[in-house]
Coordinates of N, CA, C and O (backbone and C1' of nucleotides) in Angstrom, one line a residue:
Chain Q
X1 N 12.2 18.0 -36.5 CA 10.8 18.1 -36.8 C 10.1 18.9 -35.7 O 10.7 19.4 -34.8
X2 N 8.7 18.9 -35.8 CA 8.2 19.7 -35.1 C 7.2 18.8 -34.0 O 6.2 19.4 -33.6
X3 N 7.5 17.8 -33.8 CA 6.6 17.2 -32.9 C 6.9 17.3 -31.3 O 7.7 17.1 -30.3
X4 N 5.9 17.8 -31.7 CA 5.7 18.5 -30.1 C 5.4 17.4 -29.0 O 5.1 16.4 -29.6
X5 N 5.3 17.3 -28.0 CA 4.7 16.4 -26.9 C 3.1 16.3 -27.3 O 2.7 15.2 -27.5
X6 N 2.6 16.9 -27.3 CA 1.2 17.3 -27.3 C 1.0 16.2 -28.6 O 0.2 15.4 -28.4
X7 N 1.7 16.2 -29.8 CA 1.6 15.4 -30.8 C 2.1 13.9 -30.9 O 2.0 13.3 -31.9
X8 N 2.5 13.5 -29.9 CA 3.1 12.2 -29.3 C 2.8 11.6 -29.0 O 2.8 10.4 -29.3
X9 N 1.8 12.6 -27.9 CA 0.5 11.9 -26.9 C -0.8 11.4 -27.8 O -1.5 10.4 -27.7
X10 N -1.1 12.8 -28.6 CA -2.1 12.1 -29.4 C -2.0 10.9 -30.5 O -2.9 10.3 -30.9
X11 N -0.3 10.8 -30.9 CA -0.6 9.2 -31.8 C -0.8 8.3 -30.7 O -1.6 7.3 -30.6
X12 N -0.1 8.6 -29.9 CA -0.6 7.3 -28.8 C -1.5 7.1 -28.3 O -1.8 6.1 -27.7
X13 N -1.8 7.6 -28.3 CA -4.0 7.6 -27.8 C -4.7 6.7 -28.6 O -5.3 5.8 -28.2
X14 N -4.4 7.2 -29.9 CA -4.9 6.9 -31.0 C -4.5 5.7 -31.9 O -4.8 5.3 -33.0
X15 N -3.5 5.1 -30.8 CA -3.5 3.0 -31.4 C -3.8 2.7 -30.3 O -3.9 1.5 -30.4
X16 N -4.2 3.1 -29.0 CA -4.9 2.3 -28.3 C -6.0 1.4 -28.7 O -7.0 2.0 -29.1
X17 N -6.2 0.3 -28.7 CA -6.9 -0.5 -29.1 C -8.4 -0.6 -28.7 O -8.7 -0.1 -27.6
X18 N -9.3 -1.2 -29.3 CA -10.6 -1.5 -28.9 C -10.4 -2.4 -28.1 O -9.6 -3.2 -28.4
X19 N -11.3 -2.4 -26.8 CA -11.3 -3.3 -26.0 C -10.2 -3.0 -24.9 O -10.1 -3.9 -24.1
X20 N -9.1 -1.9 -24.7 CA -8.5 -1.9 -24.4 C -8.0 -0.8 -23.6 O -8.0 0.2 -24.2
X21 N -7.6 -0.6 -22.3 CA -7.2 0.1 -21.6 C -5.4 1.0 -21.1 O -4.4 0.4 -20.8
X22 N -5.4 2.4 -21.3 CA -3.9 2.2 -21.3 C -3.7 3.5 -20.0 O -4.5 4.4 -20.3
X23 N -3.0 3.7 -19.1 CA -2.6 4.7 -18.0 C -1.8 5.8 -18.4 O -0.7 6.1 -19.0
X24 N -2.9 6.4 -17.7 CA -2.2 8.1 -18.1 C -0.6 7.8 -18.2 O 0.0 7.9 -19.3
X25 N 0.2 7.4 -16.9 CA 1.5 7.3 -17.0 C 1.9 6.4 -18.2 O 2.9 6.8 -18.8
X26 N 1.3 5.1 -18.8 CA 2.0 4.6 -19.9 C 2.1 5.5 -20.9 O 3.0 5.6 -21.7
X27 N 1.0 6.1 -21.0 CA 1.0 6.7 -22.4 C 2.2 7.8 -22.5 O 2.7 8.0 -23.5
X28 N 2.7 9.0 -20.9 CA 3.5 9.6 -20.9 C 4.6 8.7 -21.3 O 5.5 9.2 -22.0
X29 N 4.6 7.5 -21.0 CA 5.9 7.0 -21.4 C 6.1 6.9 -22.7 O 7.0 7.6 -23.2
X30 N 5.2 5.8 -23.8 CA 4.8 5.7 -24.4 C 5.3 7.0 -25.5 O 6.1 6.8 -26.4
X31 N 4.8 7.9 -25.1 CA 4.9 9.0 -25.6 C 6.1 9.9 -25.4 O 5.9 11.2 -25.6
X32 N 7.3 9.4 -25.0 CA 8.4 9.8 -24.7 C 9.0 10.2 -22.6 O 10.1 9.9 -22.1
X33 N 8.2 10.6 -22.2 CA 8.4 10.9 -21.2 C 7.2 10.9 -20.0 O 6.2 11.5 -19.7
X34 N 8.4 9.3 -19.2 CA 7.9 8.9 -18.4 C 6.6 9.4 -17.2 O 5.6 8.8 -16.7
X35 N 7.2 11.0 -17.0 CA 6.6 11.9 -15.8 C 5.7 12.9 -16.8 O 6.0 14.1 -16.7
X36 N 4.8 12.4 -17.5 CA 4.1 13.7 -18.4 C 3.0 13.3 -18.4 O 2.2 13.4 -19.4
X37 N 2.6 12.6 -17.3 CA 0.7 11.9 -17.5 C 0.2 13.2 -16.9 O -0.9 13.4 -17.6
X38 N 0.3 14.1 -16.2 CA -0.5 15.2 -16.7 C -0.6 16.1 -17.8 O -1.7 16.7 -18.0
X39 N 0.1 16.1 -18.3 CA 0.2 15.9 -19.9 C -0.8 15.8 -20.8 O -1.2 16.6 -21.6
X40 N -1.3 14.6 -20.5 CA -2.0 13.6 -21.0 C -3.5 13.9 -20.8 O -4.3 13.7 -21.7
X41 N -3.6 14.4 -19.7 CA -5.0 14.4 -19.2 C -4.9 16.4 -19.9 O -5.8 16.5 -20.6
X42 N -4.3 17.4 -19.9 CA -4.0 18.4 -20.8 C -4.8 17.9 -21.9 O -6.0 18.1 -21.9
X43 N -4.0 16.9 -23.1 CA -4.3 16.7 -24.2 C -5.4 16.3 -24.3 O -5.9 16.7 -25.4
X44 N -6.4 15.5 -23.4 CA -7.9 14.7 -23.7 C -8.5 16.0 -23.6 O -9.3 16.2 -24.5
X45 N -8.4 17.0 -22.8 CA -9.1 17.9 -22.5 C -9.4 19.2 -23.5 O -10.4 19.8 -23.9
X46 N -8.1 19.1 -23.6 CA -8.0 20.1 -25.5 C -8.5 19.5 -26.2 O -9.7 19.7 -26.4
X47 N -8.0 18.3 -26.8 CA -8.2 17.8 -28.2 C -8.9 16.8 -28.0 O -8.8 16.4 -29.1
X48 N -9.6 16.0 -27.4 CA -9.6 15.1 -27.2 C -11.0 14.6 -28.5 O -10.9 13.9 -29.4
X49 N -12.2 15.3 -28.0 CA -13.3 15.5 -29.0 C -12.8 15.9 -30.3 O -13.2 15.2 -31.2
X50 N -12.1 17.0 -30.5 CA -11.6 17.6 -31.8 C -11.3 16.7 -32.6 O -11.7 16.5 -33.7
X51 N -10.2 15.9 -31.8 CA -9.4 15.1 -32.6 C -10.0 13.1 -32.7 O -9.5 12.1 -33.3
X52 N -11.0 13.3 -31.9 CA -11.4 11.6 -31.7 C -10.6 11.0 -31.2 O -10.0 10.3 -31.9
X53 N -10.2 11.1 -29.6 CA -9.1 10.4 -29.2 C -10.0 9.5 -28.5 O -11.1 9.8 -28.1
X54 N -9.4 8.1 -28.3 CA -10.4 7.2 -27.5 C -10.3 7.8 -26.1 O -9.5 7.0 -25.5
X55 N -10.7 8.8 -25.4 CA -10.0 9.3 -24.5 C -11.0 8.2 -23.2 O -10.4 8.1 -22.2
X56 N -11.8 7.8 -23.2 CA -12.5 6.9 -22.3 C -11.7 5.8 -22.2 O -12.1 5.1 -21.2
X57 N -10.5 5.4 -22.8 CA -9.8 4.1 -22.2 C -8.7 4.3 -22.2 O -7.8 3.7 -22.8
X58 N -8.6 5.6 -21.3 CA -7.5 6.3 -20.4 C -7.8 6.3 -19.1 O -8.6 7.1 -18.7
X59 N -7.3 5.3 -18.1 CA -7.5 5.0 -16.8 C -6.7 5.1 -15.9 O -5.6 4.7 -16.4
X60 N -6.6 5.4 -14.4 CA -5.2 6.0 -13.7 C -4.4 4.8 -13.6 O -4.7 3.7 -14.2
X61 N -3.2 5.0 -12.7 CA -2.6 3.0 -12.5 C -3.3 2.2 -11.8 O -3.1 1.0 -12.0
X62 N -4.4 2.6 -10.7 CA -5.2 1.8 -10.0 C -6.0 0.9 -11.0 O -6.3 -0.3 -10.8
X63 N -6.3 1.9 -12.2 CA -7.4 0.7 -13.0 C -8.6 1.3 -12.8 O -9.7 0.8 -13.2
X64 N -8.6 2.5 -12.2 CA -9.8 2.8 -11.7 C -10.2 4.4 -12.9 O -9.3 4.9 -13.5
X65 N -11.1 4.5 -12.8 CA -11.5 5.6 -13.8 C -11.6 7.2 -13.0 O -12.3 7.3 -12.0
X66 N -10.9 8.4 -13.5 CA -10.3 9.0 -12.4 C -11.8 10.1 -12.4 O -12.1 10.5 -11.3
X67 N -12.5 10.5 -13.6 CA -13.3 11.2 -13.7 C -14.3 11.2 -13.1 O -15.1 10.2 -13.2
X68 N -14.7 12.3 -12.2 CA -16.4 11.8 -10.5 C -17.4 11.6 -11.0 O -17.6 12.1 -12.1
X69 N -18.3 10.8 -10.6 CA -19.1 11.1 -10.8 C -20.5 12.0 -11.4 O -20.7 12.9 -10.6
X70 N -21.2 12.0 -12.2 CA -21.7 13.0 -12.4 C -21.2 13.8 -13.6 O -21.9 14.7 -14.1
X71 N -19.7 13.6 -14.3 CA -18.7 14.5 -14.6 C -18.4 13.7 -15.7 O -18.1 14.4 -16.7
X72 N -18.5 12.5 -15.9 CA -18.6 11.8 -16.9 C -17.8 10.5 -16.8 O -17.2 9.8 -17.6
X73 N -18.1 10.3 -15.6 CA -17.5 8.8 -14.9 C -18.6 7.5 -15.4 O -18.3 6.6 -16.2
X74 N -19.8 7.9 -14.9 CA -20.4 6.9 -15.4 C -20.8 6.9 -17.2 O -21.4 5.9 -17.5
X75 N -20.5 7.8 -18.3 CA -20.2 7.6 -19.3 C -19.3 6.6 -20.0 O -19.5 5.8 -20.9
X76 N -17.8 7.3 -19.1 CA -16.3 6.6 -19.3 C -17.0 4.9 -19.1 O -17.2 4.2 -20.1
X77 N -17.3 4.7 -17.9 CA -17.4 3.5 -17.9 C -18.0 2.4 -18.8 O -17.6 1.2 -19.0
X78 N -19.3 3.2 -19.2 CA -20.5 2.8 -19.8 C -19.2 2.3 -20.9 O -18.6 1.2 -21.0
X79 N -19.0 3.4 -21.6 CA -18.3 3.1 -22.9 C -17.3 2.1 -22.7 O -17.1 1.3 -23.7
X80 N -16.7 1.8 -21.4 CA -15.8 0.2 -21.7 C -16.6 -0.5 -21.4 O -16.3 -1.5 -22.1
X81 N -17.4 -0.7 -20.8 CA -17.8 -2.1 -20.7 C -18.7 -2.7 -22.0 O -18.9 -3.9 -22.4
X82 N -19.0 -1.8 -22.4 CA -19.0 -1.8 -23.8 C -18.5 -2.5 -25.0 O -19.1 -3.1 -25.9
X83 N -17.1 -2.2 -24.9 CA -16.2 -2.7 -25.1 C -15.3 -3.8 -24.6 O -14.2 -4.1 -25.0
X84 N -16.2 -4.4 -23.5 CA -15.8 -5.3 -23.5 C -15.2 -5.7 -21.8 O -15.0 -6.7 -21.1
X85 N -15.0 -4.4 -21.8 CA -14.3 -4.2 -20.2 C -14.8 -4.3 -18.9 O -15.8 -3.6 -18.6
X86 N -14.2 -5.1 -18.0 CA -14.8 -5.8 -16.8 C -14.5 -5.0 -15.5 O -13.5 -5.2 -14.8
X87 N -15.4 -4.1 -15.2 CA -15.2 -3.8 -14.0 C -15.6 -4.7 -13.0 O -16.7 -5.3 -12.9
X88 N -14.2 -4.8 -11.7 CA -14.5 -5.6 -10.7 C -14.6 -4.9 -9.3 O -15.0 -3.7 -9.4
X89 N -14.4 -5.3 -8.2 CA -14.7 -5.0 -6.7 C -13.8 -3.6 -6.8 O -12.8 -3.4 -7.4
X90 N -14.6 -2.6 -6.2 CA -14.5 -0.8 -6.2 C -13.8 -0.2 -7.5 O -12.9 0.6 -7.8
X91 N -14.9 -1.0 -8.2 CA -14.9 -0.4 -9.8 C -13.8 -0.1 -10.1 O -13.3 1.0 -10.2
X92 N -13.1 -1.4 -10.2 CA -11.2 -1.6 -11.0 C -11.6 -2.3 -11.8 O -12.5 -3.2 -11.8
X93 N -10.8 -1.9 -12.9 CA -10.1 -2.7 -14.0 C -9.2 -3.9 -13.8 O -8.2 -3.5 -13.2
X94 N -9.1 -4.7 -14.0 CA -7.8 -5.6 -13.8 C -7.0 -5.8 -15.5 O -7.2 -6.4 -16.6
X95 N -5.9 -4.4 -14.6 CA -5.3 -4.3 -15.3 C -4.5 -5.4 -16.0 O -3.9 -5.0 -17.0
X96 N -4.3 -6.6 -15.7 CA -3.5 -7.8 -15.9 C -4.3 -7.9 -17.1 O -3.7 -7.3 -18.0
X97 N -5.4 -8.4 -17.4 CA -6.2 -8.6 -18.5 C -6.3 -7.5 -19.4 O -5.6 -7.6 -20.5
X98 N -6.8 -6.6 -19.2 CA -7.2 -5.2 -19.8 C -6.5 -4.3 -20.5 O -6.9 -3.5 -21.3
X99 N -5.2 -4.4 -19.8 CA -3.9 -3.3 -20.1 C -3.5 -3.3 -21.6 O -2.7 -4.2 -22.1
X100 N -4.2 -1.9 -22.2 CA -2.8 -2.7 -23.6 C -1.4 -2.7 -23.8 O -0.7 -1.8 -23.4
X101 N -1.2 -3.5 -24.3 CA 0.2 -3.9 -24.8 C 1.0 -4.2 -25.7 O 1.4 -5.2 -26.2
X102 N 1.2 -2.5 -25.7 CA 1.7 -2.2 -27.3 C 3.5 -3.4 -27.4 O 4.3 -3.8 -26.5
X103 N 3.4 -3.4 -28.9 CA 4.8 -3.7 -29.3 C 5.5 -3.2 -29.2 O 5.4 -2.1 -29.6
X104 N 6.8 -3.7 -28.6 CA 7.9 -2.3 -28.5 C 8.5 -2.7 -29.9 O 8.7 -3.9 -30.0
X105 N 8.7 -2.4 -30.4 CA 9.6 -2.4 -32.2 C 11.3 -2.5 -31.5 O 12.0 -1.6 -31.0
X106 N 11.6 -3.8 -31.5 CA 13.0 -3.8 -30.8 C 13.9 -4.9 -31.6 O 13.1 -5.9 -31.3
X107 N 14.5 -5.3 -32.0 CA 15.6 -6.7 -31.8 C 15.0 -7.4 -31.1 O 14.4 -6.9 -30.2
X108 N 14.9 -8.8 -31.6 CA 14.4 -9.8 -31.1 C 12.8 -10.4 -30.2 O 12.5 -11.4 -29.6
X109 N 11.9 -9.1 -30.7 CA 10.9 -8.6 -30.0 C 10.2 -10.5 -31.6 O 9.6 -11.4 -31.1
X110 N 10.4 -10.4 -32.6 CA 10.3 -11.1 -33.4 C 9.8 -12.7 -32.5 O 10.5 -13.0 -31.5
X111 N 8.6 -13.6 -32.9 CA 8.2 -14.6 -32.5 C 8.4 -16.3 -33.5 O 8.0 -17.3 -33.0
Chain D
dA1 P 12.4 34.8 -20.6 O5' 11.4 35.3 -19.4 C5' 11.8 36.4 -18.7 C4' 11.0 36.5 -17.4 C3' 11.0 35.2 -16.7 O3' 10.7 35.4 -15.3 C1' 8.8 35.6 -17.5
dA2 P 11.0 34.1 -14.3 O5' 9.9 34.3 -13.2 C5' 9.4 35.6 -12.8 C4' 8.0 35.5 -12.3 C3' 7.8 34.4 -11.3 O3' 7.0 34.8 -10.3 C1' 6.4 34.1 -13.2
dC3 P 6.5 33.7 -9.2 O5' 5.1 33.3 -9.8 C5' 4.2 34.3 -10.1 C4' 2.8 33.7 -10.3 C3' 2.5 32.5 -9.4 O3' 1.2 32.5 -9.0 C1' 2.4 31.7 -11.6
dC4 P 0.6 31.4 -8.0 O5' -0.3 30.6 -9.1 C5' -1.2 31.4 -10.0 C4' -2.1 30.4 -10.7 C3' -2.6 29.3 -9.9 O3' -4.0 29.1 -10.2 C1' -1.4 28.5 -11.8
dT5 P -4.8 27.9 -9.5 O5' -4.7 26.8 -10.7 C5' -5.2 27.1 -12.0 C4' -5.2 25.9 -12.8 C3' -5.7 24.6 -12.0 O3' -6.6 23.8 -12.8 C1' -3.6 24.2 -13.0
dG6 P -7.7 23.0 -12.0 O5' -7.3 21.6 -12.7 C5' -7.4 21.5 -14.1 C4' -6.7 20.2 -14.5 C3' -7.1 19.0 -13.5 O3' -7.3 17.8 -14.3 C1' -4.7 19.3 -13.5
dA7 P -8.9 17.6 -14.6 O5' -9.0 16.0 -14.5 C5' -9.3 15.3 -13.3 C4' -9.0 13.9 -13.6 C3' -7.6 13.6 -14.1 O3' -7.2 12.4 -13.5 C1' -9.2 12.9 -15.7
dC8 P -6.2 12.4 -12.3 O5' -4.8 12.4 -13.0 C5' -4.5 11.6 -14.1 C4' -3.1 11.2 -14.1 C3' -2.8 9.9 -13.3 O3' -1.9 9.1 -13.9 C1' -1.5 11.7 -12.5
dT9 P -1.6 7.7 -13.4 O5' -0.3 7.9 -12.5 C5' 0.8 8.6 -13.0 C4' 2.0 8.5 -12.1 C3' 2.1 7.2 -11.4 O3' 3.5 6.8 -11.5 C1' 2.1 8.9 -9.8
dT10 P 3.9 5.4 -10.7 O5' 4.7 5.9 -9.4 C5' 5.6 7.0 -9.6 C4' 6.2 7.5 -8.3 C3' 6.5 6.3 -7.4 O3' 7.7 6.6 -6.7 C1' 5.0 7.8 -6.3
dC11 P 8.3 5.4 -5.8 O5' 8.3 6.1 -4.4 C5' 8.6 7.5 -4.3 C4' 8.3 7.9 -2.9 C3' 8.7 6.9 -1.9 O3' 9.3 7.5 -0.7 C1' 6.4 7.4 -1.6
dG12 P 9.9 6.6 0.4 O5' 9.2 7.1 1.7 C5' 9.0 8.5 1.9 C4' 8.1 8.7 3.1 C3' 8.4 7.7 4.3 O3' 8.1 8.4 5.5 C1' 6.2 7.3 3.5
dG13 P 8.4 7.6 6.9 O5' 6.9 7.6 7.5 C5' 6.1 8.8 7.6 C4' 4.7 8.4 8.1 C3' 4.8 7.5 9.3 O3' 3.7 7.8 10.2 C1' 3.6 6.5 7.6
Chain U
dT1 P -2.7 -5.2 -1.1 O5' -3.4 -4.4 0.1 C5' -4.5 -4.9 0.8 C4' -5.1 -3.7 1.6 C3' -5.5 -2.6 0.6 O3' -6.7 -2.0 1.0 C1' -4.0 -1.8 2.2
dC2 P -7.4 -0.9 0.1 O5' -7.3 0.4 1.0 C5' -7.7 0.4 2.3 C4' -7.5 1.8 3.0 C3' -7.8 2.9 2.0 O3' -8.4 4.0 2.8 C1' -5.5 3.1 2.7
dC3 P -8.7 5.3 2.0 O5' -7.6 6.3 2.6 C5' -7.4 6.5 4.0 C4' -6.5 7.7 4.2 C3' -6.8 8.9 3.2 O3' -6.7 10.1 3.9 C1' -4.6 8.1 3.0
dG4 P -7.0 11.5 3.1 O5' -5.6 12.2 3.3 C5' -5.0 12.2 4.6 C4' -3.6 12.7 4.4 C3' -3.5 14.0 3.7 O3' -2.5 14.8 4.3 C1' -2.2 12.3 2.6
dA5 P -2.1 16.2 3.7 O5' -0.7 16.0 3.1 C5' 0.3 15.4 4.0 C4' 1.7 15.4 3.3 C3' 2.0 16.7 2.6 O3' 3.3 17.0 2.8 C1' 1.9 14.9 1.0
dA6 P 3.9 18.3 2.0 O5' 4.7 17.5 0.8 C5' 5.4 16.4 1.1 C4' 6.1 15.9 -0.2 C3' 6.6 17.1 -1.0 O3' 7.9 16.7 -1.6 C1' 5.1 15.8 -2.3
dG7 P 8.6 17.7 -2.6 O5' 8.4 16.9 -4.0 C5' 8.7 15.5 -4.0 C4' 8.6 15.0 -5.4 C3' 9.2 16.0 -6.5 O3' 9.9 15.2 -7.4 C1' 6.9 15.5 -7.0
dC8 P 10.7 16.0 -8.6 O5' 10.0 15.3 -9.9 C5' 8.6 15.1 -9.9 C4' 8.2 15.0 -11.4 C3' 8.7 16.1 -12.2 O3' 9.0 15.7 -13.6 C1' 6.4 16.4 -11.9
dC9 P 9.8 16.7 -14.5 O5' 8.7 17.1 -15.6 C5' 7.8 16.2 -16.1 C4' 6.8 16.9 -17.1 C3' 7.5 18.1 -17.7 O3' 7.1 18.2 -19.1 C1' 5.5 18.8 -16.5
dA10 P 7.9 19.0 -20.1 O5' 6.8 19.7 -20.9 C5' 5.8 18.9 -21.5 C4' 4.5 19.8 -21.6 C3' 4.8 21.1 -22.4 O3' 3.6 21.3 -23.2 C1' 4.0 21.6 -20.3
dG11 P 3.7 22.2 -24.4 O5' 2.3 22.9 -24.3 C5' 1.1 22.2 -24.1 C4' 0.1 23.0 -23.4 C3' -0.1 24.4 -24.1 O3' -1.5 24.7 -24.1 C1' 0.5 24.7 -21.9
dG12 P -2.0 26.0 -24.9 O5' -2.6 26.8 -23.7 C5' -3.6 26.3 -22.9 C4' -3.9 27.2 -21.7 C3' -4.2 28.6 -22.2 O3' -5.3 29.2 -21.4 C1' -2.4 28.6 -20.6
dT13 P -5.9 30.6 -21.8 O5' -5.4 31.5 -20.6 C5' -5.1 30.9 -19.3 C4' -5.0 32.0 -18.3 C3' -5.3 33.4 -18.7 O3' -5.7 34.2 -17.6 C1' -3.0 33.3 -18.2

DNA sequence: AACCTGACTTCGG
DNA sequence: TCCGAAGCCAGGT
């Protein structure tokens, strides 16, 4: 088939959940390949409006929101907390809480 | 086809 | 724990 990377990244974008936060690097993973979070930040940038990607709860591994100030940091954020999301001490996420956490579809993944 | 770029991540000091 | 350097990758020029 023809699924490109670029097309990987955006279904994964796109079950990220409300209320929920997921790292550029998971989603490379996520999306086949581990080392493609720049990738990622590619895809929000093209498509991201085009396609309605939740691209605001896309956050680096710190937890921290990577976009400056002025540039649409304080947007990103507005929009999680919004949602629900707790920024704490030097505007982190705690990712323990926050991180989503998709199903992996496996054997025995079953409860 | 080579070179540049980026909302990253990891590693070493 | 903080900071800088190096590594990485695919799409655009």
């Amino acid at each position: 088939m023809t699924t490109s990377f670029t097309e990987m990244i955006k279904a994964v974008l796109k079950k990220i959940p409300r209320g929920r936060v997921a790292t550029y690097g998971q989603i490379a993973r996520l999306a086949g390949n581990p080392r493609a979070a720049r990738q990622v930040v590619r895809v929000l940038n093209s498509s991201a409006e085009k396609d309605n990607l939740p691209w605001f709860r896309v956050i680096n591994s710190r937890g921290g929101i990577s976009l400056k100030r002025g540039q649409g940091y304080e947007l990103q954020k507005a929009l999680l907390e919004n949602e629900g999301i707790v920024f704490g001490i030097g505007e982190i996420v705690d990712l323990k809480k926050f991180q989503w956490k998709p199903r992996v579809k496996k054997a025995g993944t079953r409860k």
